[in-house]
Amino acid sequence: MESKNSSLLVVVLAVAVGIPMSLIILLAILFQDEQDRAVATDCAGGSGSGAIGGDMLAPPGSFIKPVDPSLVSFTSGFGERWGEEHQGIDLAGPIGTPIYAAADGTVVDAGPASGFGQWVVLDHVLGGQLFSTVYGHIDTYLVDVGQQVRAGQQIATIGNRGESTGPHLHWETWPGGRVGGSAVDPTPQYDTAPAPGQTPDAPDAPALSDPDVADLAQAPLVSAGAAADCTTAGGGVGDALAAGSVPPEFAPWISQAGGLCPQITPSLLAAQLQAENGFRYGDDAPVSYAGAGGPAQFMPATWASYGADYDGDGTVDINSIGDAVIAQGHYMCSIAGQVDAWIADGSVTAPNGPTELYLAGYNAR
Ligand SMILES: [Zn+2]
């Protein structure tokens, strides 16, 4: 009986590894953003449904202007100014004007900052690349470190704090991330990005010279005329991580990996990482007795197939968060495809749903 043997094989292997699959599924629920369940069931529009008032949510993968351009004026550009390097652009507007997340991402800083008075810093992954956006001189901030935000979610209001000569948003973009990358002139992106709450006329990538930013521009921008589609893989919509539930350095990668295929969600991957190695990485993620390594506990043979330089740092590193977590997502999607095929042809049954079998497959590697 092929059907019995296949399912038995999966279950036996899972038990042998010693991590109860149902525990991971329970864990996944803990990682899930409560508010997101509401969004998942009520996401026809993409304009703030299920979210806090004042949001101008854009479809997953969007890159939008951080402020309504009709409420601000461009007062200062990027580059040298008063003998100093001005690492962003200034957009002047009344105190209290809403500031929105330019893209889906994770809050890595929110609060006091020298020079800026107060700031918010977001990390994003678009087109497989890490980049940060910085929002300075803000009057109030509405987000916490570790929180997942969506493009168009209100994160702050324009202020006049710190070394500022009038109310404005100071906005920076950092391909490669604020730690490890470098600030580039955000003007081309600002000019071509749709305003909050607006669908762009054309999906043309902005003409940019910097290769990093050009990459970023090839990220899945909103396609013309396409409304927000809550079932689109890649957005992670419907299963965002609960605020602060994972270490902030993991969050953007988990969100990205959780959008690779419809069966695998960010919260499921987070639960796996918790169970596998407790979010340890680098020198803190020792190789296990079985030879598995890194935050996602890849066995060497599996890593040889799935490991890649997803974080773009020039090395394929089983101990790096970006490489390991994106590989984990690809591997889980591959397992899910195989398990779904087995279920479809009747060779295994999944009385408790297929997710247990996906997880069992991962541990059976
Ligand atoms: Zn500035």
CSV table of C-alpha atoms and ligand atoms in Angstrom, one decimal:
chain,number,residue,atom,x,y,z
A,1,MET,CA,0.0,0.0,0.0
A,2,GLU,CA,1.9,2.9,-1.3
A,3,SER,CA,-0.3,5.5,0.4
A,4,LYS,CA,0.2,4.1,3.8
A,5,ASN,CA,3.9,3.7,3.4
A,6,SER,CA,4.5,7.2,2.2
A,7,SER,CA,2.6,8.9,5.0
A,8,LEU,CA,4.1,6.5,7.5
A,9,LEU,CA,7.6,7.4,6.2
A,10,VAL,CA,6.9,11.1,6.7
A,11,VAL,CA,5.5,10.7,10.1
A,12,VAL,CA,8.1,8.3,11.4
A,13,LEU,CA,10.9,10.6,10.2
A,14,ALA,CA,9.2,13.6,11.9
A,15,VAL,CA,8.9,11.8,15.2
A,16,ALA,CA,12.5,10.6,14.9
A,17,VAL,CA,13.6,14.2,14.7
A,18,GLY,CA,11.7,14.9,17.9
A,19,ILE,CA,9.9,18.2,17.1
A,20,PRO,CA,6.1,17.7,17.3
A,21,MET,CA,4.6,19.2,14.2
A,22,SER,CA,1.4,20.3,16.0
A,23,LEU,CA,3.6,22.3,18.4
A,24,ILE,CA,5.1,24.3,15.4
A,25,ILE,CA,1.6,24.9,14.1
A,26,LEU,CA,0.5,26.3,17.5
A,27,LEU,CA,3.7,28.4,17.6
A,28,ALA,CA,2.8,29.7,14.1
A,29,ILE,CA,-0.5,31.1,15.5
A,30,LEU,CA,1.4,32.9,18.2
A,31,PHE,CA,3.6,34.6,15.5
A,32,GLN,CA,0.6,35.7,13.5
A,33,ASP,CA,-0.6,39.3,13.6
A,34,GLU,CA,-4.1,39.4,15.1
A,35,GLN,CA,-5.1,42.4,13.1
A,36,ASP,CA,-4.0,40.6,10.0
A,37,ARG,CA,-6.7,38.0,10.3
A,38,ALA,CA,-9.2,40.9,10.0
A,39,VAL,CA,-7.3,42.2,7.0
A,40,ALA,CA,-7.2,38.8,5.4
A,41,THR,CA,-10.9,38.4,5.5
A,42,ASP,CA,-11.6,42.0,4.5
A,43,CYS,CA,-9.1,43.1,2.0
A,44,ALA,CA,-11.0,43.9,-1.2
A,45,GLY,CA,-9.7,47.4,-1.5
A,46,GLY,CA,-6.3,48.2,-0.3
A,47,SER,CA,-7.2,51.4,1.3
A,48,GLY,CA,-7.0,50.9,5.0
A,49,SER,CA,-9.4,48.0,5.5
A,50,GLY,CA,-8.9,46.4,8.8
A,51,ALA,CA,-6.1,48.8,9.7
A,52,ILE,CA,-5.8,51.9,11.8
A,53,GLY,CA,-7.4,55.1,10.5
A,54,GLY,CA,-5.3,57.3,8.4
A,55,ASP,CA,-3.6,54.5,6.5
A,56,MET,CA,-3.5,54.6,2.7
A,57,LEU,CA,-2.5,51.0,2.1
A,58,ALA,CA,-1.0,50.1,-1.2
A,59,PRO,CA,-0.9,46.7,-2.9
A,60,PRO,CA,1.9,44.3,-1.6
A,61,GLY,CA,5.2,45.1,-3.1
A,62,SER,CA,4.4,48.7,-3.8
A,63,PHE,CA,6.9,51.6,-3.4
A,64,ILE,CA,5.0,54.8,-2.8
A,65,LYS,CA,5.7,58.4,-1.8
A,66,PRO,CA,6.0,58.8,2.0
A,67,VAL,CA,3.7,61.8,2.1
A,68,ASP,CA,0.9,63.2,0.1
A,69,PRO,CA,2.7,65.4,-2.4
A,70,SER,CA,-0.1,67.9,-2.5
A,71,LEU,CA,0.5,68.6,1.2
A,72,VAL,CA,4.3,69.2,1.0
A,73,SER,CA,6.8,71.2,-1.0
A,74,PHE,CA,10.3,70.0,-1.9
A,75,THR,CA,12.7,72.3,-0.1
A,76,SER,CA,16.1,70.6,-0.2
A,77,GLY,CA,17.8,68.0,-2.3
A,78,PHE,CA,20.3,65.3,-1.7
A,79,GLY,CA,24.0,66.0,-1.6
A,80,GLU,CA,26.4,68.6,-0.2
A,81,ARG,CA,24.7,71.4,1.7
A,82,TRP,CA,26.2,74.0,4.0
A,83,GLY,CA,29.5,72.0,3.8
A,84,GLU,CA,27.8,68.9,5.0
A,85,GLU,CA,26.5,65.8,3.2
A,86,HIS,CA,22.7,65.9,3.2
A,87,GLN,CA,21.8,62.3,3.0
A,88,GLY,CA,18.1,62.7,2.0
A,89,ILE,CA,15.6,65.1,0.7
A,90,ASP,CA,13.4,67.6,2.6
A,91,LEU,CA,9.7,67.8,2.2
A,92,ALA,CA,8.2,70.7,4.0
A,93,GLY,CA,4.6,70.6,5.3
A,94,PRO,CA,2.5,71.4,8.3
A,95,ILE,CA,3.2,69.8,11.6
A,96,GLY,CA,0.9,66.7,12.0
A,97,THR,CA,0.9,65.9,8.2
A,98,PRO,CA,0.7,62.1,8.0
A,99,ILE,CA,3.8,60.2,7.0
A,100,TYR,CA,3.4,56.7,5.4
A,101,ALA,CA,5.7,53.7,5.1
A,102,ALA,CA,7.1,53.8,1.5
A,103,ALA,CA,7.0,50.0,1.3
A,104,ASP,CA,6.1,46.9,3.2
A,105,GLY,CA,8.8,46.3,5.9
A,106,THR,CA,9.9,46.2,9.5
A,107,VAL,CA,10.4,49.0,12.0
A,108,VAL,CA,14.0,48.9,13.1
A,109,ASP,CA,14.0,52.2,15.0
A,110,ALA,CA,11.3,54.5,16.2
A,111,GLY,CA,12.0,57.3,18.7
A,112,PRO,CA,14.6,59.8,19.7
A,113,ALA,CA,17.5,60.3,17.3
A,114,SER,CA,20.3,62.9,17.5
A,115,GLY,CA,20.0,65.6,14.9
A,116,PHE,CA,16.6,64.4,13.8
A,117,GLY,CA,14.9,64.8,17.2
A,118,GLN,CA,12.8,61.8,16.5
A,119,TRP,CA,12.9,59.4,13.6
A,120,VAL,CA,11.5,56.1,12.2
A,121,VAL,CA,13.7,53.7,10.3
A,122,LEU,CA,12.2,50.9,8.2
A,123,ASP,CA,13.9,47.9,6.6
A,124,HIS,CA,12.4,46.5,3.5
A,125,VAL,CA,13.1,43.7,1.1
A,126,LEU,CA,12.1,44.4,-2.5
A,127,GLY,CA,13.2,42.5,-5.5
A,128,GLY,CA,15.3,40.3,-3.2
A,129,GLN,CA,17.3,43.3,-1.9
A,130,LEU,CA,17.5,44.8,1.6
A,131,PHE,CA,17.1,48.6,1.8
A,132,SER,CA,16.1,51.0,4.5
A,133,THR,CA,14.1,54.2,4.5
A,134,VAL,CA,14.6,56.9,7.2
A,135,TYR,CA,12.0,59.5,8.3
A,136,GLY,CA,13.5,62.3,10.3
A,137,HIS,CA,12.4,65.4,12.4
A,138,ILE,CA,9.0,63.7,13.0
A,139,ASP,CA,6.6,65.1,15.5
A,140,THR,CA,5.0,61.8,16.5
A,141,TYR,CA,5.6,58.2,15.6
A,142,LEU,CA,2.9,55.5,15.5
A,143,VAL,CA,4.9,52.3,15.3
A,144,ASP,CA,7.2,50.3,17.5
A,145,VAL,CA,10.5,48.6,16.9
A,146,GLY,CA,10.0,45.1,15.4
A,147,GLN,CA,6.5,45.9,14.1
A,148,GLN,CA,5.7,44.9,10.5
A,149,VAL,CA,4.3,47.7,8.4
A,150,ARG,CA,2.7,47.9,5.0
A,151,ALA,CA,3.2,50.3,2.2
A,152,GLY,CA,0.9,53.2,2.9
A,153,GLN,CA,0.5,52.5,6.6
A,154,GLN,CA,0.8,55.7,8.6
A,155,ILE,CA,3.9,55.5,10.7
A,156,ALA,CA,4.5,59.1,11.8
A,157,THR,CA,3.6,62.8,11.4
A,158,ILE,CA,5.7,65.7,10.1
A,159,GLY,CA,7.4,67.7,12.9
A,160,ASN,CA,10.1,70.3,13.5
A,161,ARG,CA,12.2,68.4,16.0
A,162,GLY,CA,16.0,68.2,16.2
A,163,GLU,CA,18.2,70.4,14.0
A,164,SER,CA,15.4,71.6,11.9
A,165,THR,CA,14.6,75.2,10.7
A,166,GLY,CA,10.9,74.5,9.9
A,167,PRO,CA,8.4,71.7,9.9
A,168,HIS,CA,9.5,69.1,7.3
A,169,LEU,CA,10.0,65.4,6.6
A,170,HIS,CA,13.7,64.5,6.0
A,171,TRP,CA,13.6,61.3,4.0
A,172,GLU,CA,16.4,59.0,3.1
A,173,THR,CA,16.7,55.8,1.1
A,174,TRP,CA,19.5,53.2,1.7
A,175,PRO,CA,20.0,50.4,-0.7
A,176,GLY,CA,21.8,47.6,1.1
A,177,GLY,CA,20.3,48.8,4.4
A,178,ARG,CA,21.2,51.6,6.8
A,179,VAL,CA,23.7,49.4,8.4
A,180,GLY,CA,26.0,48.2,5.6
A,181,GLY,CA,24.5,50.1,2.7
A,182,SER,CA,24.8,53.7,1.6
A,183,ALA,CA,22.3,56.5,1.2
A,184,VAL,CA,21.4,57.4,-2.4
A,185,ASP,CA,19.5,60.3,-3.8
A,186,PRO,CA,15.8,59.4,-3.3
A,187,THR,CA,14.6,62.1,-5.7
A,188,PRO,CA,14.1,59.9,-8.8
A,189,GLN,CA,12.2,57.3,-6.7
A,190,TYR,CA,10.1,60.0,-5.0
A,191,ASP,CA,9.3,61.6,-8.3
A,192,THR,CA,8.1,58.3,-10.0
A,193,ALA,CA,6.5,56.6,-7.0
A,194,PRO,CA,2.7,56.9,-6.7
A,195,ALA,CA,1.2,59.1,-4.0
A,196,PRO,CA,-0.3,57.4,-1.0
A,197,GLY,CA,-3.7,56.1,-1.9
A,198,GLN,CA,-3.1,56.4,-5.6
A,199,THR,CA,-2.7,53.7,-8.2
A,200,PRO,CA,0.1,54.5,-10.7
A,201,ASP,CA,-0.8,55.0,-14.3
A,202,ALA,CA,2.1,52.9,-15.6
A,203,PRO,CA,4.3,50.3,-14.0
A,204,ASP,CA,7.4,51.7,-15.7
A,205,ALA,CA,10.5,51.3,-13.6
A,206,PRO,CA,12.1,54.7,-12.8
A,207,ALA,CA,15.1,55.5,-14.9
A,208,LEU,CA,17.9,55.2,-12.3
A,209,SER,CA,21.6,54.9,-12.7
A,210,ASP,CA,22.6,53.3,-9.4
A,211,PRO,CA,22.4,49.6,-10.0
A,212,ASP,CA,21.2,48.9,-6.5
A,213,VAL,CA,18.3,51.3,-6.9
A,214,ALA,CA,17.7,50.0,-10.4
A,215,ASP,CA,17.3,46.6,-8.9
A,216,LEU,CA,14.9,48.0,-6.4
A,217,ALA,CA,12.9,49.6,-9.1
A,218,GLN,CA,12.4,46.2,-10.7
A,219,ALA,CA,10.7,45.0,-7.6
A,220,PRO,CA,7.2,44.0,-8.1
A,221,LEU,CA,5.7,47.4,-8.4
A,222,VAL,CA,2.0,47.7,-8.7
A,223,SER,CA,0.9,46.7,-12.2
A,224,ALA,CA,-1.3,49.1,-14.0
A,225,GLY,CA,-4.9,48.8,-13.3
A,226,ALA,CA,-4.5,45.9,-10.9
A,227,ALA,CA,-6.3,46.4,-7.7
A,228,ALA,CA,-4.8,45.0,-4.5
A,229,ASP,CA,-5.1,41.3,-4.6
A,230,CYS,CA,-5.0,39.8,-1.2
A,231,THR,CA,-4.2,36.3,-2.4
A,232,THR,CA,-1.1,37.4,-4.3
A,233,ALA,CA,1.8,35.4,-3.2
A,234,GLY,CA,4.7,37.6,-2.2
A,235,GLY,CA,2.8,40.1,-0.2
A,236,GLY,CA,2.5,38.1,2.9
A,237,VAL,CA,-0.9,39.9,3.3
A,238,GLY,CA,-3.2,37.9,5.5
A,239,ASP,CA,-0.4,36.5,7.6
A,240,ALA,CA,1.9,39.3,8.7
A,241,LEU,CA,4.0,38.6,11.8
A,242,ALA,CA,2.8,40.0,15.1
A,243,ALA,CA,4.7,43.1,16.1
A,244,GLY,CA,7.9,42.3,17.8
A,245,SER,CA,7.3,38.5,17.7
A,246,VAL,CA,10.6,37.8,15.9
A,247,PRO,CA,14.0,39.5,16.2
A,248,PRO,CA,13.9,42.6,13.9
A,249,GLU,CA,16.9,41.4,11.8
A,250,PHE,CA,14.9,38.3,10.9
A,251,ALA,CA,11.6,40.0,10.1
A,252,PRO,CA,12.1,41.3,6.6
A,253,TRP,CA,13.6,38.0,5.4
A,254,ILE,CA,10.8,36.0,7.0
A,255,SER,CA,8.2,38.2,5.4
A,256,GLN,CA,9.9,37.8,2.0
A,257,ALA,CA,10.3,34.0,2.3
A,258,GLY,CA,6.7,33.7,3.5
A,259,GLY,CA,5.5,35.1,0.2
A,260,LEU,CA,7.3,32.7,-2.1
A,261,CYS,CA,4.4,30.3,-2.5
A,262,PRO,CA,0.8,30.3,-1.2
A,263,GLN,CA,1.2,27.3,1.1
A,264,ILE,CA,4.0,28.8,3.2
A,265,THR,CA,3.4,31.8,5.4
A,266,PRO,CA,5.7,34.1,7.4
A,267,SER,CA,4.3,32.9,10.7
A,268,LEU,CA,4.9,29.3,9.8
A,269,LEU,CA,8.5,30.0,8.9
A,270,ALA,CA,8.9,32.0,12.1
A,271,ALA,CA,7.6,29.1,14.1
A,272,GLN,CA,10.0,26.8,12.4
A,273,LEU,CA,13.0,29.1,13.1
A,274,GLN,CA,11.9,29.2,16.7
A,275,ALA,CA,11.7,25.5,16.9
A,276,GLU,CA,14.8,24.8,14.9
A,277,ASN,CA,17.3,27.0,16.5
A,278,GLY,CA,15.6,29.7,18.5
A,279,PHE,CA,16.5,32.5,16.0
A,280,ARG,CA,20.2,32.0,16.7
A,281,TYR,CA,22.6,32.7,13.9
A,282,GLY,CA,26.2,33.4,13.2
A,283,ASP,CA,28.5,32.2,16.0
A,284,ASP,CA,25.5,31.7,18.2
A,285,ALA,CA,24.1,29.0,15.8
A,286,PRO,CA,26.4,26.1,16.3
A,287,VAL,CA,26.2,23.1,14.1
A,288,SER,CA,23.9,20.5,15.6
A,289,TYR,CA,24.9,16.9,16.5
A,290,ALA,CA,23.2,15.8,13.3
A,291,GLY,CA,25.3,18.2,11.2
A,292,ALA,CA,22.6,20.8,10.6
A,293,GLY,CA,23.7,24.4,10.6
A,294,GLY,CA,22.5,28.0,10.8
A,295,PRO,CA,19.3,29.6,11.9
A,296,ALA,CA,17.2,27.3,9.6
A,297,GLN,CA,19.2,24.2,10.5
A,298,PHE,CA,20.0,23.0,7.0
A,299,MET,CA,21.8,19.7,6.5
A,300,PRO,CA,24.8,20.2,4.2
A,301,ALA,CA,23.3,18.3,1.3
A,302,THR,CA,20.1,20.3,1.4
A,303,TRP,CA,22.0,23.5,1.7
A,304,ALA,CA,24.0,22.6,-1.4
A,305,SER,CA,20.7,22.5,-3.3
A,306,TYR,CA,18.9,25.5,-1.8
A,307,GLY,CA,21.5,27.8,-0.3
A,308,ALA,CA,22.2,30.9,-2.3
A,309,ASP,CA,23.5,34.5,-1.8
A,310,TYR,CA,20.0,35.9,-1.3
A,311,ASP,CA,21.3,38.8,0.8
A,312,GLY,CA,23.7,39.8,-1.9
A,313,ASP,CA,26.7,40.1,0.3
A,314,GLY,CA,28.9,38.0,-2.1
A,315,THR,CA,28.9,34.8,0.0
A,316,VAL,CA,26.5,31.9,0.3
A,317,ASP,CA,26.4,31.6,4.1
A,318,ILE,CA,24.4,29.0,6.0
A,319,ASN,CA,24.8,31.1,9.1
A,320,SER,CA,23.5,34.4,7.6
A,321,ILE,CA,19.9,35.3,8.2
A,322,GLY,CA,19.0,36.4,4.6
A,323,ASP,CA,20.6,33.4,2.9
A,324,ALA,CA,19.2,30.8,5.3
A,325,VAL,CA,15.7,32.2,5.7
A,326,ILE,CA,15.1,32.6,1.9
A,327,ALA,CA,16.5,29.2,1.3
A,328,GLN,CA,14.2,27.8,4.0
A,329,GLY,CA,11.2,29.4,2.2
A,330,HIS,CA,12.2,27.9,-1.2
A,331,TYR,CA,12.8,24.5,0.4
A,332,MET,CA,9.4,24.6,2.2
A,333,CYS,CA,7.7,25.6,-1.0
A,334,SER,CA,9.3,22.7,-2.8
A,335,ILE,CA,8.2,20.3,0.0
A,336,ALA,CA,4.7,21.7,-0.1
A,337,GLY,CA,4.5,21.2,-3.9
A,338,GLN,CA,5.6,17.5,-3.4
A,339,VAL,CA,3.2,16.9,-0.5
A,340,ASP,CA,0.3,18.6,-2.4
A,341,ALA,CA,1.0,16.3,-5.3
A,342,TRP,CA,1.0,13.2,-3.0
A,343,ILE,CA,-2.3,14.3,-1.5
A,344,ALA,CA,-3.8,15.0,-5.0
A,345,ASP,CA,-2.9,11.5,-6.2
A,346,GLY,CA,-4.0,9.8,-3.0
A,347,SER,CA,-0.6,8.5,-2.0
A,348,VAL,CA,-0.9,10.3,1.4
A,349,THR,CA,-3.8,11.6,3.4
A,350,ALA,CA,-3.7,14.7,5.6
A,351,PRO,CA,-6.6,14.5,8.1
A,352,ASN,CA,-5.2,17.5,10.0
A,353,GLY,CA,-4.4,19.5,6.9
A,354,PRO,CA,-1.3,19.5,4.8
A,355,THR,CA,0.8,21.9,6.9
A,356,GLU,CA,1.8,19.2,9.3
A,357,LEU,CA,3.2,17.2,6.4
A,358,TYR,CA,5.1,20.2,5.0
A,359,LEU,CA,6.8,20.6,8.4
A,360,ALA,CA,7.4,16.8,8.7
A,361,GLY,CA,9.1,16.9,5.3
A,362,TYR,CA,11.4,19.7,6.4
A,363,ASN,CA,12.6,17.7,9.4
A,364,ALA,CA,12.9,14.6,7.3
A,365,ARG,CA,15.6,16.1,5.2
B,1,ZN,ZN,17.0,67.0,5.6
